[in-house]
PDB file of C-alpha atoms and ligand atoms in Angstrom:
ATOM      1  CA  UNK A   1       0.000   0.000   0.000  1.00 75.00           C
ATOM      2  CA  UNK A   2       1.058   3.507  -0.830  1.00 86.00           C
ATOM      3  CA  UNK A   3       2.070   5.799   2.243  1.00 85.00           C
ATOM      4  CA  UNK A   4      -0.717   8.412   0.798  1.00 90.00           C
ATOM      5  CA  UNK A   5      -3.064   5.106   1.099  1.00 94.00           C
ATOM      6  CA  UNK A   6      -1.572   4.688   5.134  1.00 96.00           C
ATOM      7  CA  UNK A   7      -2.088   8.316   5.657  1.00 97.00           C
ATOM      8  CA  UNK A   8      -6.073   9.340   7.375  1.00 98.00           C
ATOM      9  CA  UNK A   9      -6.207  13.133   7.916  1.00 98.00           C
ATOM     10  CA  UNK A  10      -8.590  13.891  11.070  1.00 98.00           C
ATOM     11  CA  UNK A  11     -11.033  16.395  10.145  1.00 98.00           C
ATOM     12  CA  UNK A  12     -10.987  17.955  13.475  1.00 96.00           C
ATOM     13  CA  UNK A  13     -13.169  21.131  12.956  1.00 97.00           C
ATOM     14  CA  UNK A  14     -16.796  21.800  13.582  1.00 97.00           C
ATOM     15  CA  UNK A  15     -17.881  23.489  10.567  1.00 98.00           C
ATOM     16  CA  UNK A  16     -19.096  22.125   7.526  1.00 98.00           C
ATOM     17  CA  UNK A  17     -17.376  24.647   4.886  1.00 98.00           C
ATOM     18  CA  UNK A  18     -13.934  24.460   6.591  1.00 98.00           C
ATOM     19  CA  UNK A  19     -13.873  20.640   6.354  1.00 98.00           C
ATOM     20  CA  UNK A  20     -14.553  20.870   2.281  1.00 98.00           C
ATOM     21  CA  UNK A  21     -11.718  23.239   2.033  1.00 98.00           C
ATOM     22  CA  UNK A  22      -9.427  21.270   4.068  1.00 98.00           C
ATOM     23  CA  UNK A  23     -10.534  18.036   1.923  1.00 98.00           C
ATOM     24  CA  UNK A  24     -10.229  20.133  -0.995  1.00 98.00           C
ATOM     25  CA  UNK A  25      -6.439  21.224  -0.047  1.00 97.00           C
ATOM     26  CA  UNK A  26      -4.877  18.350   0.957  1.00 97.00           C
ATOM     27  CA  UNK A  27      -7.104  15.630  -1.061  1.00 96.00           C
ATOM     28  CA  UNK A  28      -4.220  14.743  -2.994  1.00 94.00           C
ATOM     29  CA  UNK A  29      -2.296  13.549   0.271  1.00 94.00           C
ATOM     30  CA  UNK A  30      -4.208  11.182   1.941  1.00 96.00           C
ATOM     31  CA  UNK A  31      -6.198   7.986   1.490  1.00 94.00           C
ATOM     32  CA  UNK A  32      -8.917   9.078   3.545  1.00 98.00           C
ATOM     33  CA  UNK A  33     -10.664  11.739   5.947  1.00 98.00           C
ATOM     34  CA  UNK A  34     -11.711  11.263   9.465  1.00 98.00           C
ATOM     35  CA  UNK A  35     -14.834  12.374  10.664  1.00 98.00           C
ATOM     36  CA  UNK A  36     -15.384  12.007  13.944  1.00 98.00           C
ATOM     37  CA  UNK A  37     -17.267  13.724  16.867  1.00 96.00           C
ATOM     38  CA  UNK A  38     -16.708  17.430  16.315  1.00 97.00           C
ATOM     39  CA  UNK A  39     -17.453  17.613  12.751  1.00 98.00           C
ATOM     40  CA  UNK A  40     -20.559  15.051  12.967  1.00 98.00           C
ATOM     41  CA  UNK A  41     -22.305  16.975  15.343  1.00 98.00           C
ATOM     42  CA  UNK A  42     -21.659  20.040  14.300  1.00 97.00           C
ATOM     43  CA  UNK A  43     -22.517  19.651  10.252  1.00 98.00           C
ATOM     44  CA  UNK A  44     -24.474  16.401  10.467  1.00 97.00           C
ATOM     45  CA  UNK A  45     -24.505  12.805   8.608  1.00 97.00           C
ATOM     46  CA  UNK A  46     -24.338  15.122   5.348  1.00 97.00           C
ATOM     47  CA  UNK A  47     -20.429  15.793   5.791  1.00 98.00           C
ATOM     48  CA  UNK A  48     -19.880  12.365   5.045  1.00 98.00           C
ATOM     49  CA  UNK A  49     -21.538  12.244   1.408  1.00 98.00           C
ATOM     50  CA  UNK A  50     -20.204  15.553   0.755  1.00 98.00           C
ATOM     51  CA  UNK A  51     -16.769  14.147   1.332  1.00 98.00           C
ATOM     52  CA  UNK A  52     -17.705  10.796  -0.560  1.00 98.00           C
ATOM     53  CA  UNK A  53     -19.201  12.923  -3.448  1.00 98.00           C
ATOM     54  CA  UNK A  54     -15.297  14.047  -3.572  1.00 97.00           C
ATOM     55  CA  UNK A  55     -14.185  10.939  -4.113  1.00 97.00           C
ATOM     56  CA  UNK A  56     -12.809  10.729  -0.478  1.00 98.00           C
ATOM     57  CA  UNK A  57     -12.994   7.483   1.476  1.00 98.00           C
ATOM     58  CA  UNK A  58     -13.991   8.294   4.974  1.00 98.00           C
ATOM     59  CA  UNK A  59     -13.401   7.335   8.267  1.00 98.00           C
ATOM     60  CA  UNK A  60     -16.501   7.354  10.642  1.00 98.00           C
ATOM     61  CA  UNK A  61     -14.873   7.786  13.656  1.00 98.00           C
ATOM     62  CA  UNK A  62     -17.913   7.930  16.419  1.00 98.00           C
ATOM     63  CA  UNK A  63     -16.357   4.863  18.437  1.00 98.00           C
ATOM     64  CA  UNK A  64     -19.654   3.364  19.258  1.00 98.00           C
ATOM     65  CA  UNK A  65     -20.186   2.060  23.118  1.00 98.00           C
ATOM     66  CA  UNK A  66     -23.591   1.218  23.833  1.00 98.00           C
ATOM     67  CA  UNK A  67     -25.873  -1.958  23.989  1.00 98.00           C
ATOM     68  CA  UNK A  68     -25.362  -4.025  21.240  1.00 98.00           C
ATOM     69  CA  UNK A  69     -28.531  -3.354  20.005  1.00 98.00           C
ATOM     70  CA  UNK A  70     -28.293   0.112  19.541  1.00 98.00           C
ATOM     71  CA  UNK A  71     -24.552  -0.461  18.270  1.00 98.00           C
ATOM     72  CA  UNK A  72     -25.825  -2.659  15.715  1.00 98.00           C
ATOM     73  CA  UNK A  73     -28.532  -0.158  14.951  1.00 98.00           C
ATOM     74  CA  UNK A  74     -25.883   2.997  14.223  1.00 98.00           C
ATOM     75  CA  UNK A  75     -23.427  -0.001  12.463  1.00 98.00           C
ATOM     76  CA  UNK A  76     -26.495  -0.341   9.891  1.00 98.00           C
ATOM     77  CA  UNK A  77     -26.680   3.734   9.602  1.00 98.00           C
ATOM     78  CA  UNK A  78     -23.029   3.929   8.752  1.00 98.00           C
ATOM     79  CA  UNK A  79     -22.911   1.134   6.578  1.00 98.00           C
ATOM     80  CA  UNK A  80     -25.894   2.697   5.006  1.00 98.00           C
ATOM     81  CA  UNK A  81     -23.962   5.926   4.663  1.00 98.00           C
ATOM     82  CA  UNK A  82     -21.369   4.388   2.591  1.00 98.00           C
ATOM     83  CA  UNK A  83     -18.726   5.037   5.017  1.00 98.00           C
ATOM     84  CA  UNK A  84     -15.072   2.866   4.628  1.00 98.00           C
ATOM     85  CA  UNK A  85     -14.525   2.830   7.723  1.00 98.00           C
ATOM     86  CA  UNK A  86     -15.831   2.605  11.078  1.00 98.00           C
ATOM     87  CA  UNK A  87     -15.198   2.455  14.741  1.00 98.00           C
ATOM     88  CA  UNK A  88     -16.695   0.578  18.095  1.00 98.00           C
ATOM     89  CA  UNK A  89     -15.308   0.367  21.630  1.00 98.00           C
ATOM     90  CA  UNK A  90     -13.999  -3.133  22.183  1.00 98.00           C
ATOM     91  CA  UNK A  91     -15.260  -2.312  25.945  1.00 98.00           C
ATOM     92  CA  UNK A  92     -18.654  -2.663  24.823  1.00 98.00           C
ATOM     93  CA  UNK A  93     -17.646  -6.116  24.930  1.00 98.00           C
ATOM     94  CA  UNK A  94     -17.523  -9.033  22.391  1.00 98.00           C
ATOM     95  CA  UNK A  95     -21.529  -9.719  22.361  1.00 98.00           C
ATOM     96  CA  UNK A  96     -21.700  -5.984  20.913  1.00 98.00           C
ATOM     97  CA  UNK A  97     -18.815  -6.598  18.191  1.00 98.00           C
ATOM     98  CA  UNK A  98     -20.279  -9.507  17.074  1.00 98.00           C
ATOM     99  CA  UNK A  99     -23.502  -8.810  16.652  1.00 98.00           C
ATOM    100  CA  UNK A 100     -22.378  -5.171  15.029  1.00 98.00           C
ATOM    101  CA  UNK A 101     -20.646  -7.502  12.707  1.00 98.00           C
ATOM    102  CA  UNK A 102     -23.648  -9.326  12.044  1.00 98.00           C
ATOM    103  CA  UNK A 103     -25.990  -7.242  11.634  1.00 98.00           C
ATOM    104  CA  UNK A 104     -23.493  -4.560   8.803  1.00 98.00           C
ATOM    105  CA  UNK A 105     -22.539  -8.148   7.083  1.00 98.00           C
ATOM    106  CA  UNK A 106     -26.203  -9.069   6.553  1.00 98.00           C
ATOM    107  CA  UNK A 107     -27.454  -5.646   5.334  1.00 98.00           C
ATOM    108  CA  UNK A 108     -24.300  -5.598   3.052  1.00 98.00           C
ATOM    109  CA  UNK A 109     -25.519  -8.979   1.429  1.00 98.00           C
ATOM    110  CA  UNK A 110     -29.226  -8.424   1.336  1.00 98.00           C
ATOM    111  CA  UNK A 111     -28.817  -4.543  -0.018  1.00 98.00           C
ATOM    112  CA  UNK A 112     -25.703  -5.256  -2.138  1.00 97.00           C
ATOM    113  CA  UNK A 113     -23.447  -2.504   0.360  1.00 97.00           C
ATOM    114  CA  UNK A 114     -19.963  -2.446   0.041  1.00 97.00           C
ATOM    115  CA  UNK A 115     -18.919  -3.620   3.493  1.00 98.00           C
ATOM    116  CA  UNK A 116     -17.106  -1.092   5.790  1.00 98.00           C
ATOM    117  CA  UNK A 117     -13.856  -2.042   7.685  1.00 98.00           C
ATOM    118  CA  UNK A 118     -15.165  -2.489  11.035  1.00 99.00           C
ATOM    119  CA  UNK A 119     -12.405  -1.382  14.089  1.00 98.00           C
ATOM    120  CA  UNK A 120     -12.612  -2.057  17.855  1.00 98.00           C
ATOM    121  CA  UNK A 121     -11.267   1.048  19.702  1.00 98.00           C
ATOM    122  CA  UNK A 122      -8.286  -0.553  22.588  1.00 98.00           C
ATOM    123  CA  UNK A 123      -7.429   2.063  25.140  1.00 96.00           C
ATOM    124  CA  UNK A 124      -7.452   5.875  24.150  1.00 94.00           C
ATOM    125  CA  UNK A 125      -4.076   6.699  23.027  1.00 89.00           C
ATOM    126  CA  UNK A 126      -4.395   9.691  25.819  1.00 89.00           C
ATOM    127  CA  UNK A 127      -4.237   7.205  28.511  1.00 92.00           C
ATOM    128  CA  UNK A 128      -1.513   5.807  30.459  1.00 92.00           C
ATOM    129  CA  UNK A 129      -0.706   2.715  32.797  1.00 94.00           C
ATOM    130  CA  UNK A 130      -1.179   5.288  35.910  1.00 94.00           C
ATOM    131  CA  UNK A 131      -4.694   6.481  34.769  1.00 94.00           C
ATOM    132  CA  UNK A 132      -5.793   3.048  33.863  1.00 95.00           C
ATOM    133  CA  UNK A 133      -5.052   1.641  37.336  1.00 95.00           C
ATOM    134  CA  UNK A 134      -5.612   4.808  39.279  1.00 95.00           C
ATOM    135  CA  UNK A 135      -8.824   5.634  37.332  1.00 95.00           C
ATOM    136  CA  UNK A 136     -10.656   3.198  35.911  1.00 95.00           C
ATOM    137  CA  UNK A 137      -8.844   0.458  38.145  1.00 94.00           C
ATOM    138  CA  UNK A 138      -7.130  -1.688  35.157  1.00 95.00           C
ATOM    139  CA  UNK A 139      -4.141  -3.448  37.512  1.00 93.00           C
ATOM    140  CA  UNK A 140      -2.084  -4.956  34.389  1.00 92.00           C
ATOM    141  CA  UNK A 141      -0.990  -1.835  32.124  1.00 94.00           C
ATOM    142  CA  UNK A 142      -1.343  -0.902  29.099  1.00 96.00           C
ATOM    143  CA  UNK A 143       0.368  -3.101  26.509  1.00 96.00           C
ATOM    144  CA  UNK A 144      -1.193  -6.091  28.300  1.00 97.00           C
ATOM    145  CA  UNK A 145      -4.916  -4.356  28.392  1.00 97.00           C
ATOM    146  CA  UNK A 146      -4.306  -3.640  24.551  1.00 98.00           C
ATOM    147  CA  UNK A 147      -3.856  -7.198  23.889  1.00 98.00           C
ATOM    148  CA  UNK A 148      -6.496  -8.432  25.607  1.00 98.00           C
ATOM    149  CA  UNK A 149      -9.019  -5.957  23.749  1.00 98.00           C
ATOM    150  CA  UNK A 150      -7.498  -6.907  20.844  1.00 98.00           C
ATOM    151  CA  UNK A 151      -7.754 -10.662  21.065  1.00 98.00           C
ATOM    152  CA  UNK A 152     -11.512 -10.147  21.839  1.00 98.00           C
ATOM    153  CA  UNK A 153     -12.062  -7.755  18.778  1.00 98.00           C
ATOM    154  CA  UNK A 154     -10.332 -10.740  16.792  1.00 98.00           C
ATOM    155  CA  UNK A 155     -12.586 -13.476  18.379  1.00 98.00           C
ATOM    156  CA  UNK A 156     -15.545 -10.993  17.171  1.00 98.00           C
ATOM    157  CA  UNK A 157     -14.806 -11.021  13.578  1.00 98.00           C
ATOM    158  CA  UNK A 158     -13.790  -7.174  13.444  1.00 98.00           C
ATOM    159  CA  UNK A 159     -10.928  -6.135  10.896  1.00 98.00           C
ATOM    160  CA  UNK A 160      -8.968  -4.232  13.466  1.00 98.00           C
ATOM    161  CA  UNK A 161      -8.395  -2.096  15.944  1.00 98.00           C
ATOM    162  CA  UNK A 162      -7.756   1.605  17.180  1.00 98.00           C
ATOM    163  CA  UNK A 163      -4.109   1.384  19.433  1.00 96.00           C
ATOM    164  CA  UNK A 164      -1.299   3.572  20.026  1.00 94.00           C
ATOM    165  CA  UNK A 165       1.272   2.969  17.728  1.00 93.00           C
ATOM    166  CA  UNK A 166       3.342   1.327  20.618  1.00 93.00           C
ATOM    167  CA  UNK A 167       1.205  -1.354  20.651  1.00 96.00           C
ATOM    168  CA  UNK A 168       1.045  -2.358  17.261  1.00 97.00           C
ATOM    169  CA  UNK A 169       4.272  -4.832  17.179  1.00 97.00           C
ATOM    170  CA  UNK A 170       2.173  -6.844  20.077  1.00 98.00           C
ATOM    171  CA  UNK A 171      -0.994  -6.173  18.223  1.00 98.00           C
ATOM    172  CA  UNK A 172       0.281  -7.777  14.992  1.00 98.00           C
ATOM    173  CA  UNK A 173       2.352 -11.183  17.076  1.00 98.00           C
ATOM    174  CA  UNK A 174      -0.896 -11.938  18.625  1.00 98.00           C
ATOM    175  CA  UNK A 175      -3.742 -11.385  16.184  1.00 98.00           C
ATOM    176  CA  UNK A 176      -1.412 -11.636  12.664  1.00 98.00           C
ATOM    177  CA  UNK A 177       0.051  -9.462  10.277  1.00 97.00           C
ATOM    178  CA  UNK A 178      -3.332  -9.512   8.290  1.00 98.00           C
ATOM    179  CA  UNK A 179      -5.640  -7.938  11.607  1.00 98.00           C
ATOM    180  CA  UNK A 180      -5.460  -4.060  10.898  1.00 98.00           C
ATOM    181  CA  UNK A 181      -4.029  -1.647  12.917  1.00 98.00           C
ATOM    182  CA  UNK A 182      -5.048   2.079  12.772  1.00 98.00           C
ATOM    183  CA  UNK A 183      -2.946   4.648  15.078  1.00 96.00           C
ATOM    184  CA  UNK A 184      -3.527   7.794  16.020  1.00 95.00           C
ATOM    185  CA  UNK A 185      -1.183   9.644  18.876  1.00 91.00           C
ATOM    186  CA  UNK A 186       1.408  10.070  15.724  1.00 93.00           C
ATOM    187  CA  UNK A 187       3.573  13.282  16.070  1.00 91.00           C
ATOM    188  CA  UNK A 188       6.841  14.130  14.097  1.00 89.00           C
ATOM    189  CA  UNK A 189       9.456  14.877  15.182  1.00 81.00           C
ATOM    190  CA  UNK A 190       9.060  18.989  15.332  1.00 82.00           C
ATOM    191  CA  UNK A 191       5.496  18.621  16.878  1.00 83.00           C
ATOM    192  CA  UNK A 192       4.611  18.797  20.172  1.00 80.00           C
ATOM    193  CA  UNK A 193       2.301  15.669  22.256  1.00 79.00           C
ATOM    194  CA  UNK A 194      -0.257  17.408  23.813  1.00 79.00           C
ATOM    195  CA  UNK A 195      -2.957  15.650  25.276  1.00 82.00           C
ATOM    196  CA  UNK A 196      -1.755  12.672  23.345  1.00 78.00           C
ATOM    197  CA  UNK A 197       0.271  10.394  26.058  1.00 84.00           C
ATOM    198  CA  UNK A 198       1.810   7.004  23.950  1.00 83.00           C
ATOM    199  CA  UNK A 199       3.128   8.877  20.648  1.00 89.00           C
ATOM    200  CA  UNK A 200       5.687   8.022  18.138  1.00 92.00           C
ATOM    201  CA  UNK A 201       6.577   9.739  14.900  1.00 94.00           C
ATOM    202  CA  UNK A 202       5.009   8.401  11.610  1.00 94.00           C
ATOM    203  CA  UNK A 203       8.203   7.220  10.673  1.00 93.00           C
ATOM    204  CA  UNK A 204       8.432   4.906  14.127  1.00 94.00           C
ATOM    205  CA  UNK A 205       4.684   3.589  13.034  1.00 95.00           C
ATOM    206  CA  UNK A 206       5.137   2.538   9.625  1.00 95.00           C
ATOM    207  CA  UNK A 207       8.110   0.792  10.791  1.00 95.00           C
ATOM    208  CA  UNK A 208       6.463  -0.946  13.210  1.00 95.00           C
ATOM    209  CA  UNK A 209       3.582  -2.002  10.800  1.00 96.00           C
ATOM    210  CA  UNK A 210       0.957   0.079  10.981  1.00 97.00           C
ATOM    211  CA  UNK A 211      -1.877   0.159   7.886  1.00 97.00           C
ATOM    212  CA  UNK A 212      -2.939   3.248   8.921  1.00 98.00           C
ATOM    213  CA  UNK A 213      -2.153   6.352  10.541  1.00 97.00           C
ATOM    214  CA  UNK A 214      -4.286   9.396  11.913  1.00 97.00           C
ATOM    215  CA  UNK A 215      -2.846  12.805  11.780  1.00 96.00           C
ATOM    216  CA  UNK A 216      -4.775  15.740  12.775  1.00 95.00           C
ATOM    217  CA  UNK A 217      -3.006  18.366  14.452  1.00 93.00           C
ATOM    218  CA  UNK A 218       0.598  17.523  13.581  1.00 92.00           C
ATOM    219  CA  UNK A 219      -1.121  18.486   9.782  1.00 95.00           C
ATOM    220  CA  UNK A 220      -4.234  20.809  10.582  1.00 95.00           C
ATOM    221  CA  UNK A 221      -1.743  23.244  13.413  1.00 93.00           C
ATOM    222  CA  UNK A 222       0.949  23.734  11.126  1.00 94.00           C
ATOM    223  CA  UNK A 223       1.376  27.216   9.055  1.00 94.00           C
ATOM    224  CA  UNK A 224       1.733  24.894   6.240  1.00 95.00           C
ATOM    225  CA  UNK A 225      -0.483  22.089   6.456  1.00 96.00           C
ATOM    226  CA  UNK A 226       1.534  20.810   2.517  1.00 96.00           C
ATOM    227  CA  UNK A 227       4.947  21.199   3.569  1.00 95.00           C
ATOM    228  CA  UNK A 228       3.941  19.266   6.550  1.00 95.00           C
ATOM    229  CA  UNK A 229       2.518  16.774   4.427  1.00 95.00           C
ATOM    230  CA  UNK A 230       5.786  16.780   2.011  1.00 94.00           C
ATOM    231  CA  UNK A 231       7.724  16.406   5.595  1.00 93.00           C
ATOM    232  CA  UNK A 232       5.663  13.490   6.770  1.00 93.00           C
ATOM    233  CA  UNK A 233       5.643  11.422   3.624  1.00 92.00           C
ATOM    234  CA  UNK A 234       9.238  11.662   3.545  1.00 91.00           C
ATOM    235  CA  UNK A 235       9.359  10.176   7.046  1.00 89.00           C
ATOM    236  CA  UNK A 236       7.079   7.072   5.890  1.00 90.00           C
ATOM    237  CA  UNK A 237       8.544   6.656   2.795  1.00 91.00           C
ATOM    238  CA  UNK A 238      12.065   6.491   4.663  1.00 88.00           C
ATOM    239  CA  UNK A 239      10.334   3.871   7.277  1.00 85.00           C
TER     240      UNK A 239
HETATM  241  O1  C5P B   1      -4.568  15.879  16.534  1.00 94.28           O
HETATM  242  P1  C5P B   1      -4.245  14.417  16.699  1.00 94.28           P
HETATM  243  O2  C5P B   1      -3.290  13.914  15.623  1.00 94.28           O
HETATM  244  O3  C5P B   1      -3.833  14.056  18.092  1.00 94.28           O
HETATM  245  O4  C5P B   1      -5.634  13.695  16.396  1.00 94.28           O
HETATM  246  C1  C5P B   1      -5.825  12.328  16.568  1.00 94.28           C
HETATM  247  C2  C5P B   1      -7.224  11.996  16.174  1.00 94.28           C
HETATM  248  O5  C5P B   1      -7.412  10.607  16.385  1.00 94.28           O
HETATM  249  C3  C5P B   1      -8.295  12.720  16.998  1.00 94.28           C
HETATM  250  O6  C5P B   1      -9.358  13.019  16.099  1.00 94.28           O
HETATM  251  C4  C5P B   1      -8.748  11.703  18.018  1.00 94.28           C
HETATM  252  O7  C5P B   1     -10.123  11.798  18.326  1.00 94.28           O
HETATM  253  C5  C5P B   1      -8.485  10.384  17.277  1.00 94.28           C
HETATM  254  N1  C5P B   1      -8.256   9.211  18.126  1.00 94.28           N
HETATM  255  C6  C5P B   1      -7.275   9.151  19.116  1.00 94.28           C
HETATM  256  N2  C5P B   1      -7.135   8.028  19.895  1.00 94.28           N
HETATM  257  C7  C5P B   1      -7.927   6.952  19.689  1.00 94.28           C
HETATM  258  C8  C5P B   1      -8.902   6.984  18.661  1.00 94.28           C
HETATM  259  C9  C5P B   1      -9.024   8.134  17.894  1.00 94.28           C
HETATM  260  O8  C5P B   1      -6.518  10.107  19.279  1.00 94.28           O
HETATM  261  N3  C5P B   1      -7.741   5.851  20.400  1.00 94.28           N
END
């Protein structure tokens, strides 16, 4: 696969209009666009054909955590939307993921739908082994927590999952090299981590065998959103 292929830009803006012209400028560099909370609620289901009318694959990024009913129920509205991508929380548990799978796999048959990757979200890439045993009481870290999400997304039928790029090496020995692995947290070298807690540069993911990558602000933030781009491709072509 290409790097431009790899590469998901996250559409990380509220407004309707400003997402076309970012999709407009930097269409050329990426494989697809993310759409995820921000941008959903703020323009509605609409963004995404507008994007698609484009040409633009997107990724629905609403990481879906609810009973599986209901997760089935917005898997069916996504799929419907023509979306290549989309997201569930592995948390919801593997009853949810399977019967999301179901449900988008017989809707894609019956209505002749292309059928859209499906991804189980791990842990947040803004979490760390403190806050997961502090907070929410997780004893065994990270790395192992990742695993464990990611077997069960496996045993569900999903493509993939949603892990920092730290985990993907451990992602990719325990599921194989054929189970996707999308990561966001990815910051070159001359941007700065912010909220973002397990990072590496897109250069460090590709090597470690991601398919895809999510860059929003390391892009979006910079004065010059195409000579970051230039920048960025150089570091995954050189991975
Ligand atoms: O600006 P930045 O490159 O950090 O953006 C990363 C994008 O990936 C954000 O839109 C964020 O919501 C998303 N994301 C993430 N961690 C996950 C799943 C999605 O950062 N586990």
């Amino acid at each position: 696969m290409s790097w431009k292929n790899k590469l998901i830009i996250a559409l990380d803006v509220s407004r309707a209009d400003r997402a076309l012209e970012i999709v407009d400028r930097l269409g050329d560099y990426a494989g697809a666009f993310k759409v995820g909370f921000e941008l959903f609620v703020g323009a509605g289901p609409d963004i995404v054909e507008k994007i698609q009318k484009k040409g633009k694959k997107v990724f629905l990024d609403l990481k879906f955590h609810d009973i599986p009913n209901t997760v089935s129920k917005a898997a069916l509205a996504a799929t419907r939307l023509g979306v290549y991508m989309f997201n569930v929380h592995a948390t919801g548990g593997l009853e949810m993921m399977i019967r999301c799978k179901d449900a988008v796999d017989e809707a894609c048959a019956k209505e002749r739908l292309e059928r859209p990757k499906i991804i189980g979200v791990t842990v947040l890439t803004s979490l760390e082994n403190g806050s997961l045993k502090s907070e929410l009481c997780i004893q065994h870290g990270v790395k192992a927590h990742v695993r464990h999400l990611a077997l069960l997304a496996l045993k569900a039928g999903l493509d993939g999952v949603v892990a920092s790029p730290r985990e993907i090496a451990v992602i990719k020995q325990n599921c194989g090299r054929e189970f996707l692995v999308v990561t966001p947290g990815i910051r070159p070298s001359w941007v700065p981590p912010a909220d973002q807690k397990r990072t590496a540069t897109p250069q460090e993911a590709i090597r470690e065998g991601a398919d895809y990558i999510v860059m929003g602000r390391g892009i979006l933030k910079q004065d010059d959103p195409i000579k970051a781009l230039e920048l960025i491709s150089l570091e995954m072509l050189s991975a």
